[in-house]
Amino acid sequence: MKKLLFMFMMLVLSVLVVVGCSSSNEETGTNEANTDDSTDTSKTESTDGELITLDLWIHQTNEKETQYYLDRAAEFNEAHEGEIYVEVAPPIIDEGSSYNDAINTALVAGNLPDLIKLDGPFVSSYAASGVIMPIDEYIPEEELTDYVDSIIQQGSHDGKLYSLGAMESSVMLYYNKEIFEAAGIEAPTSVEEAWTWDEFLAVAKELTTEDHKGLNLFMNYGVGEWLTYMGLPFVWSNEGQLLSDDGTTAEGYFNGPETVEALEFIKTLFAEGVVDISPSEMQFEEGKAAMALGGPWIAVSAEEAGLDFGMMPYPYSKVSKSPSGSMAYAVTTNTKHPEAAAKFMLFMTDKESTIGLSQVTGMPPSRESAFNEMDRYEELPLSVMKDQVINTAQARPQTPAYPVLTQLFAEAFQAAALGEDPQAILDQFVPRIDRELSRFND
């Protein structure tokens, strides 16, 4: 166990983790200062002296989202007065890897809270390191079937469930309606109608003019989690993967022909001049890019900018795939009350919670029952987001070596964008990934 804990600390501290997919601020790496730290720390007195008190840590997102978590926790406490009380610690401002560093510090000191929020792709790292515990025995089967498949994928490690999320995420192909109408281009409206890579490239080239680029990939977000989150579907849709099915090696997968071909396509997009390596922050919103592969937060910024936009499904090579993953709840191994902690987790990810959080953040809900009650996901453009979350979403690789894996894939994506040889770069990175994997291959 000590060896695993040390390995985990080295993983997290050696990689600048850009927490992904919880909200616009998290995925882009920007942060808003939360002015409301007024967490209610007063505890309800138990009439029988058996009150269970749980501590929850959350990371800083934005004021509205943070306040929603606080309000829902207060509702849980009221509903379980005298039985369970959850105290939410003041949010940790998530700049770089500060949230993960705080968890590491608590791990070493032996004072982890009962519950934490963590980014879905890093579940395996925490699970393999003994930071969080499996929760299968506390979650009824009928509850699990209501979560979209990708939520269970991202929350599982080694055949066991460790986390549940209240929100999902996706990357859609946004488009400028004015530019499309002027060019006489009709956008697909469902996964079944999604463009192939060739169709996608042809439109991007046609719409690249002196006034605007054909595409924005938000390369200004930096070389980090965004490039993995946005970029991996190119590999998946080409029927590729980064690791072997048993997760023990990257050889022949990370550098396999399907991955190479996917990054060659990325290289072509930049070589053809349809996308900028360093776009302005608001290139799409200001009408200087005809299309953009972006997350749900782009709908918010585009709407605020007054842009008339639509959404299309992610383009594909052989099979339709889209990215997924977001912040999720997990029970730490430090808790003395796992059943009570799991009860709170279910409350925070139930239908009502997921609907409310979606309304606050604009992120898609994690439950199909929530989708069914939200009319806005039945109409364009949000019907495209729902279509992807339910039918094509895939979680990023569940591996304890994910921090290293994601950083190297992001670097390979960037290298392809800069015109380097994908095969050579991927071959170069495989030994580093396999060395990291070997630490966990008992």
Coordinates of C-alpha atoms in Angstrom, one line a residue:
M1 CA 0.0 0.0 0.0
K2 CA 2.8 2.5 0.9
K3 CA 4.4 1.8 -2.5
L4 CA 1.1 2.5 -4.3
L5 CA 0.5 5.7 -2.4
F6 CA 4.0 6.9 -3.2
M7 CA 3.5 6.1 -6.8
F8 CA 0.3 7.9 -6.9
M9 CA 1.8 11.1 -5.4
M10 CA 4.6 10.9 -8.0
L11 CA 2.1 10.6 -10.8
V12 CA 0.0 13.6 -9.8
L13 CA 2.9 15.8 -8.8
S14 CA 4.8 15.1 -12.0
V15 CA 2.0 16.1 -14.3
L16 CA 0.2 19.4 -14.5
V17 CA -3.3 18.2 -14.3
V18 CA -5.8 20.3 -16.1
V19 CA -9.1 19.2 -14.6
G20 CA -11.5 18.5 -17.4
C21 CA -15.1 18.5 -18.4
S22 CA -17.0 19.8 -15.4
S23 CA -17.8 23.2 -16.7
S24 CA -16.5 25.8 -19.1
N25 CA -14.0 27.0 -16.6
E26 CA -12.5 23.6 -15.9
E27 CA -12.1 22.5 -19.5
T28 CA -10.6 25.7 -20.7
G29 CA -8.3 26.0 -17.7
T30 CA -9.7 29.4 -16.7
N31 CA -11.0 30.1 -13.2
E32 CA -13.5 32.5 -11.7
A33 CA -13.1 33.7 -8.1
N34 CA -15.9 32.5 -5.9
T35 CA -17.1 35.3 -3.7
D36 CA -19.4 33.1 -1.7
D37 CA -17.6 31.0 0.9
S38 CA -20.5 31.1 3.2
T39 CA -20.7 27.3 3.7
D40 CA -23.0 26.6 6.6
T41 CA -21.0 24.7 9.2
S42 CA -23.6 24.5 11.9
K43 CA -24.4 20.9 12.7
T44 CA -27.9 19.5 13.5
E45 CA -28.0 18.0 16.9
S46 CA -29.1 14.3 17.0
T47 CA -31.8 13.4 19.5
D48 CA -30.2 10.0 20.1
G49 CA -26.5 11.0 19.9
E50 CA -25.9 8.9 16.8
L51 CA -25.6 11.7 14.2
I52 CA -23.2 10.7 11.4
T53 CA -21.1 13.6 10.2
L54 CA -19.5 13.5 6.8
D55 CA -17.0 15.9 5.2
L56 CA -17.0 16.7 1.5
W57 CA -14.3 18.5 -0.5
I58 CA -15.2 20.2 -3.8
H59 CA -13.0 22.1 -6.2
Q60 CA -13.6 25.7 -7.3
T61 CA -15.7 26.0 -10.5
N62 CA -17.8 29.2 -10.6
E63 CA -20.1 30.9 -8.1
K64 CA -23.4 29.5 -9.4
E65 CA -22.2 25.9 -9.7
T66 CA -20.5 26.0 -6.3
Q67 CA -23.6 27.5 -4.7
Y68 CA -25.7 24.7 -6.2
Y69 CA -23.6 22.1 -4.5
L70 CA -24.0 23.9 -1.2
D71 CA -27.7 24.3 -1.6
R72 CA -28.3 20.6 -2.5
A73 CA -26.1 19.5 0.5
A74 CA -28.3 21.7 2.7
E75 CA -31.4 20.0 1.4
F76 CA -29.9 16.6 2.0
N77 CA -29.1 17.6 5.6
E78 CA -32.6 18.8 6.2
A79 CA -34.1 15.6 4.8
H80 CA -31.8 13.5 7.1
E81 CA -31.9 15.7 10.2
G82 CA -30.7 13.8 13.2
E83 CA -29.4 11.0 11.0
I84 CA -26.7 12.3 8.6
Y85 CA -25.0 15.7 8.3
V86 CA -22.7 16.6 5.4
E87 CA -20.3 19.4 5.9
V88 CA -19.0 21.0 2.7
A89 CA -15.5 22.4 3.0
P90 CA -14.9 25.8 1.4
P91 CA -14.0 25.1 -2.2
I92 CA -10.4 24.7 -3.2
I93 CA -9.5 27.1 -6.0
D94 CA -8.4 24.7 -8.8
E95 CA -5.5 26.4 -10.4
G96 CA -3.3 23.9 -12.1
S97 CA -3.0 20.8 -9.9
S98 CA -3.9 22.6 -6.6
Y99 CA -6.9 20.4 -5.9
N100 CA -5.0 17.2 -6.4
D101 CA -2.1 18.5 -4.4
A102 CA -4.5 19.2 -1.5
I103 CA -5.7 15.6 -1.7
N104 CA -2.1 14.4 -1.7
T105 CA -1.3 16.4 1.4
A106 CA -4.4 15.1 3.2
L107 CA -3.4 11.6 2.2
V108 CA 0.0 11.9 3.7
A109 CA -1.4 13.4 6.8
G110 CA -4.1 10.8 7.1
N111 CA -6.9 13.2 7.2
L112 CA -8.8 12.7 3.9
P113 CA -12.4 13.7 4.0
D114 CA -15.2 11.2 3.7
L115 CA -16.1 12.3 0.2
I116 CA -14.3 14.0 -2.6
K117 CA -15.0 15.2 -6.1
L118 CA -12.5 14.2 -8.7
D119 CA -12.2 14.3 -12.5
G120 CA -13.5 11.1 -14.1
P121 CA -10.5 10.1 -16.1
F122 CA -8.4 10.0 -12.9
V123 CA -10.7 7.5 -11.0
S124 CA -8.3 4.6 -11.7
S125 CA -5.3 6.5 -10.4
Y126 CA -7.1 7.2 -7.1
A127 CA -8.6 3.7 -6.9
A128 CA -5.3 1.9 -7.5
S129 CA -3.6 4.1 -5.0
G130 CA -6.1 3.2 -2.2
V131 CA -7.5 6.8 -2.0
I132 CA -11.1 5.9 -2.8
M133 CA -13.1 2.7 -2.2
P134 CA -15.5 0.6 -4.3
I135 CA -19.2 1.4 -3.8
D136 CA -20.9 -1.4 -5.6
E137 CA -22.6 -2.9 -2.5
Y138 CA -24.2 0.4 -1.6
I139 CA -25.7 1.3 -5.0
P140 CA -29.0 -0.5 -6.1
E141 CA -28.9 -2.0 -9.5
E142 CA -32.1 -0.2 -10.6
E143 CA -30.2 3.1 -9.9
L144 CA -27.2 2.1 -12.0
T145 CA -29.3 1.4 -15.1
D146 CA -30.5 5.0 -15.2
Y147 CA -27.0 6.5 -15.6
V148 CA -25.7 6.9 -19.1
D149 CA -23.1 4.2 -20.0
S150 CA -20.2 6.6 -20.0
I151 CA -20.7 7.5 -16.4
I152 CA -20.3 3.9 -15.3
Q153 CA -17.3 3.5 -17.6
Q154 CA -15.4 6.5 -16.2
G155 CA -16.3 5.5 -12.6
S156 CA -15.1 1.9 -12.8
H157 CA -11.7 0.4 -12.2
D158 CA -10.7 -3.3 -12.3
G159 CA -14.4 -4.4 -12.5
K160 CA -15.6 -2.4 -9.6
L161 CA -17.5 0.9 -9.3
Y162 CA -15.8 3.8 -7.5
S163 CA -17.5 7.0 -8.5
L164 CA -20.7 8.5 -9.8
G165 CA -21.2 11.9 -11.5
A166 CA -24.1 14.3 -11.7
M167 CA -23.2 15.7 -15.1
E168 CA -21.7 14.5 -18.4
S169 CA -20.0 16.3 -21.1
S170 CA -19.4 16.1 -24.9
V171 CA -17.7 17.8 -27.8
M172 CA -19.9 18.9 -30.6
L173 CA -19.1 20.4 -34.0
Y174 CA -20.4 24.0 -33.7
Y175 CA -21.1 25.9 -36.9
N176 CA -21.8 29.5 -37.8
K177 CA -25.3 29.5 -39.4
E178 CA -24.7 32.7 -41.4
I179 CA -21.6 31.3 -43.0
F180 CA -23.2 28.0 -43.8
E181 CA -26.3 29.5 -45.3
A182 CA -24.2 31.8 -47.5
A183 CA -22.2 28.8 -48.8
G184 CA -25.4 26.7 -49.2
I185 CA -24.1 24.0 -46.8
E186 CA -26.6 21.9 -44.9
A187 CA -25.5 20.7 -41.5
P188 CA -26.2 17.1 -40.2
T189 CA -28.6 17.0 -37.3
S190 CA -28.0 13.6 -35.8
V191 CA -25.3 11.0 -35.2
E192 CA -26.7 8.9 -38.1
E193 CA -26.1 11.9 -40.5
A194 CA -22.6 12.8 -39.1
W195 CA -19.9 13.7 -41.7
T196 CA -17.0 11.5 -42.5
W197 CA -13.5 12.8 -42.1
D198 CA -13.4 13.5 -45.9
E199 CA -16.6 15.4 -45.8
F200 CA -15.5 17.3 -42.8
L201 CA -12.2 18.3 -44.3
A202 CA -13.8 19.3 -47.6
V203 CA -16.2 21.7 -45.9
A204 CA -13.5 23.1 -43.7
K205 CA -11.4 23.8 -46.8
E206 CA -14.3 25.3 -48.7
L207 CA -15.1 27.7 -45.8
T208 CA -11.5 28.8 -45.2
T209 CA -11.3 32.4 -46.6
E210 CA -9.5 35.6 -45.9
D211 CA -12.2 36.5 -43.5
H212 CA -12.4 33.3 -41.5
K213 CA -10.9 29.9 -40.9
G214 CA -12.9 26.8 -41.6
L215 CA -12.3 25.3 -38.2
N216 CA -11.3 26.1 -34.6
L217 CA -9.9 23.4 -32.3
F218 CA -9.3 25.7 -29.4
M219 CA -5.6 25.1 -29.5
N220 CA -5.2 28.2 -27.3
Y221 CA -6.3 26.0 -24.3
G222 CA -2.8 24.6 -24.2
V223 CA -1.1 21.3 -24.3
G224 CA -3.1 19.4 -21.7
E225 CA -6.2 17.5 -21.0
W226 CA -8.3 19.4 -23.6
L227 CA -6.3 17.9 -26.5
T228 CA -6.9 14.4 -25.1
Y229 CA -10.5 15.0 -24.4
M230 CA -11.3 16.6 -27.7
G231 CA -8.8 14.6 -29.8
L232 CA -9.3 11.0 -28.7
P233 CA -12.5 10.4 -30.7
F234 CA -10.4 10.7 -33.8
V235 CA -8.6 7.6 -32.7
W236 CA -11.7 5.8 -31.4
S237 CA -13.7 6.5 -34.5
N238 CA -10.8 5.0 -36.6
E239 CA -11.3 1.9 -34.4
G240 CA -8.1 2.6 -32.5
Q241 CA -7.2 2.7 -28.8
L242 CA -4.3 3.9 -26.7
L243 CA -3.8 0.7 -24.6
S244 CA -4.3 -3.0 -24.9
D245 CA -7.7 -4.4 -23.7
D246 CA -6.1 -5.5 -20.5
G247 CA -4.4 -2.2 -20.0
T248 CA -0.9 -3.6 -19.7
T249 CA 0.8 -2.1 -22.7
A250 CA 0.8 0.8 -25.1
E251 CA 2.9 -1.0 -27.7
G252 CA 1.0 -1.5 -30.9
Y253 CA -1.9 0.6 -29.7
F254 CA -0.7 4.1 -28.7
N255 CA 1.6 3.9 -31.8
G256 CA -0.7 1.5 -33.8
P257 CA -1.8 2.2 -37.4
E258 CA -5.2 3.5 -36.3
T259 CA -3.8 6.0 -33.9
V260 CA -1.1 7.1 -36.5
E261 CA -3.8 7.5 -39.2
A262 CA -5.9 9.7 -36.8
L263 CA -3.0 12.0 -36.0
E264 CA -2.1 12.1 -39.7
F265 CA -5.6 13.5 -40.3
I266 CA -5.0 16.1 -37.6
K267 CA -1.7 17.0 -39.3
T268 CA -3.6 17.4 -42.6
L269 CA -6.1 19.8 -41.1
F270 CA -3.3 22.1 -40.1
A271 CA -1.3 21.6 -43.3
E272 CA -4.3 22.6 -45.3
G273 CA -4.5 25.8 -43.3
V274 CA -8.1 25.3 -42.2
V275 CA -7.3 25.7 -38.5
D276 CA -5.0 27.9 -36.5
I277 CA -2.4 26.6 -34.1
S278 CA -2.8 29.7 -32.0
P279 CA -6.4 31.0 -32.5
S280 CA -7.7 34.1 -30.6
E281 CA -9.7 33.3 -27.5
M282 CA -13.0 34.2 -29.1
Q283 CA -12.3 33.2 -32.7
F284 CA -15.4 31.2 -33.3
E285 CA -17.7 33.4 -31.2
E286 CA -16.5 36.5 -33.2
G287 CA -17.4 34.9 -36.5
K288 CA -13.7 34.3 -37.5
A289 CA -14.1 30.5 -37.8
A290 CA -16.9 28.7 -39.6
M291 CA -16.8 25.6 -37.3
A292 CA -15.5 24.7 -34.0
L293 CA -15.0 21.4 -32.0
G294 CA -16.0 22.5 -28.6
G295 CA -17.7 21.6 -25.3
P296 CA -21.1 22.7 -23.9
W297 CA -19.6 25.9 -22.6
I298 CA -19.1 27.2 -26.2
A299 CA -22.9 27.4 -26.5
V300 CA -22.9 29.7 -23.6
S301 CA -20.1 32.0 -24.8
A302 CA -21.5 32.0 -28.4
E303 CA -24.9 32.9 -27.2
E304 CA -23.5 35.7 -25.0
A305 CA -21.6 37.0 -28.1
G306 CA -24.9 37.1 -30.1
L307 CA -23.7 34.5 -32.6
D308 CA -26.3 32.5 -34.5
F309 CA -24.9 29.0 -34.2
G310 CA -25.9 25.4 -34.5
M311 CA -24.4 22.0 -33.4
M312 CA -23.5 19.0 -35.5
P313 CA -22.3 15.6 -34.3
Y314 CA -18.6 14.7 -34.1
P315 CA -17.2 13.7 -37.5
Y316 CA -16.1 10.1 -37.9
S317 CA -13.8 7.7 -39.8
K318 CA -15.3 4.2 -39.4
V319 CA -17.6 4.4 -36.4
S320 CA -19.2 7.4 -34.6
K321 CA -17.6 8.2 -31.3
S322 CA -17.7 11.3 -29.0
P323 CA -15.8 12.2 -25.8
S324 CA -17.2 12.2 -22.3
G325 CA -16.2 12.6 -18.7
S326 CA -16.7 15.1 -15.9
M327 CA -16.3 15.7 -12.2
A328 CA -17.7 12.9 -10.0
Y329 CA -18.2 12.0 -6.4
A330 CA -16.1 9.3 -4.7
V331 CA -16.0 7.8 -1.1
T332 CA -12.5 7.8 0.4
T333 CA -11.0 4.9 2.2
N334 CA -10.7 7.2 5.2
T335 CA -14.4 7.2 5.9
K336 CA -16.0 5.3 8.8
H337 CA -19.4 5.6 7.2
P338 CA -19.3 4.3 3.6
E339 CA -23.0 3.5 3.5
A340 CA -24.0 7.0 4.6
A341 CA -21.5 8.5 2.2
A342 CA -22.9 6.5 -0.7
K343 CA -26.4 7.6 0.2
F344 CA -25.3 11.2 -0.1
M345 CA -23.6 10.4 -3.4
L346 CA -26.9 9.0 -4.8
F347 CA -28.7 12.1 -3.6
M348 CA -26.3 14.4 -5.4
T349 CA -26.5 12.4 -8.6
D350 CA -30.2 11.6 -8.6
K351 CA -32.6 12.8 -11.3
E352 CA -33.5 16.1 -9.5
S353 CA -29.9 16.9 -8.8
T354 CA -28.8 16.2 -12.4
I355 CA -31.6 18.3 -13.9
G356 CA -30.8 21.2 -11.6
L357 CA -27.1 21.1 -12.3
S358 CA -27.6 20.9 -16.0
Q359 CA -29.8 24.1 -15.8
V360 CA -27.0 25.9 -13.8
T361 CA -24.0 24.7 -15.9
G362 CA -25.3 23.9 -19.3
M363 CA -23.7 20.5 -19.1
P364 CA -25.7 17.5 -20.1
P365 CA -27.2 15.4 -17.2
S366 CA -25.8 12.0 -16.3
R367 CA -29.1 10.2 -16.1
E368 CA -31.4 9.2 -19.0
S369 CA -34.5 9.9 -16.8
A370 CA -33.2 13.5 -16.5
F371 CA -32.8 13.8 -20.3
N372 CA -36.4 12.6 -20.7
E373 CA -37.8 15.4 -18.5
M374 CA -35.8 18.2 -20.1
D375 CA -37.6 19.4 -23.2
R376 CA -34.7 21.5 -24.4
Y377 CA -32.7 18.3 -25.2
E378 CA -35.4 17.2 -27.6
E379 CA -34.9 20.1 -30.0
L380 CA -31.9 21.4 -32.0
P381 CA -29.2 22.2 -31.2
L382 CA -29.1 20.4 -27.9
S383 CA -30.7 17.2 -29.3
V384 CA -27.3 16.6 -30.9
M385 CA -25.6 16.7 -27.5
K386 CA -28.1 14.2 -26.1
D387 CA -27.7 12.0 -29.1
Q388 CA -24.0 11.8 -28.5
V389 CA -24.1 11.4 -24.7
I390 CA -26.5 8.4 -25.0
N391 CA -25.3 6.8 -28.2
T392 CA -21.7 7.5 -29.0
A393 CA -20.0 8.7 -25.7
Q394 CA -16.9 6.9 -24.6
A395 CA -14.9 7.5 -21.4
R396 CA -11.2 8.1 -21.6
P397 CA -8.9 5.1 -20.8
Q398 CA -9.4 3.8 -17.2
T399 CA -5.8 3.2 -16.1
P400 CA -3.7 4.1 -13.1
A401 CA -1.2 5.5 -15.5
Y402 CA -3.7 8.0 -17.0
P403 CA -1.8 11.1 -15.9
V404 CA 1.2 10.1 -18.0
L405 CA -0.9 8.7 -20.8
T406 CA -2.9 11.8 -21.3
Q407 CA 0.0 14.2 -21.2
L408 CA 1.9 12.2 -23.8
F409 CA -1.1 11.9 -26.1
A410 CA -1.7 15.7 -25.8
E411 CA 2.0 16.2 -26.8
A412 CA 1.6 13.9 -29.7
F413 CA -1.5 15.7 -30.9
Q414 CA 0.3 19.1 -30.6
A415 CA 3.3 17.6 -32.5
A416 CA 1.0 16.5 -35.4
A417 CA -0.5 19.9 -35.5
L418 CA 2.9 21.4 -35.9
G419 CA 3.7 19.1 -38.8
E420 CA 5.8 16.4 -37.1
D421 CA 5.7 12.8 -38.0
P422 CA 3.0 11.1 -35.9
Q423 CA 4.6 7.6 -36.1
A424 CA 7.9 8.8 -34.9
I425 CA 6.5 10.8 -32.0
L426 CA 4.1 8.0 -30.9
D427 CA 6.9 5.4 -31.1
Q428 CA 9.1 7.7 -29.0
F429 CA 6.5 7.9 -26.2
V430 CA 5.5 4.2 -26.0
P431 CA 8.4 3.1 -23.8
R432 CA 7.6 5.9 -21.3
I433 CA 4.0 4.8 -21.1
D434 CA 4.9 1.1 -20.7
R435 CA 7.4 1.9 -18.0
E436 CA 4.6 3.7 -16.1
L437 CA 2.2 0.8 -16.7
S438 CA 4.7 -1.7 -15.4
R439 CA 4.4 -0.1 -12.0
F440 CA 0.9 -1.4 -11.8
N441 CA 1.3 -4.7 -13.6
D442 CA 1.6 -7.2 -10.8

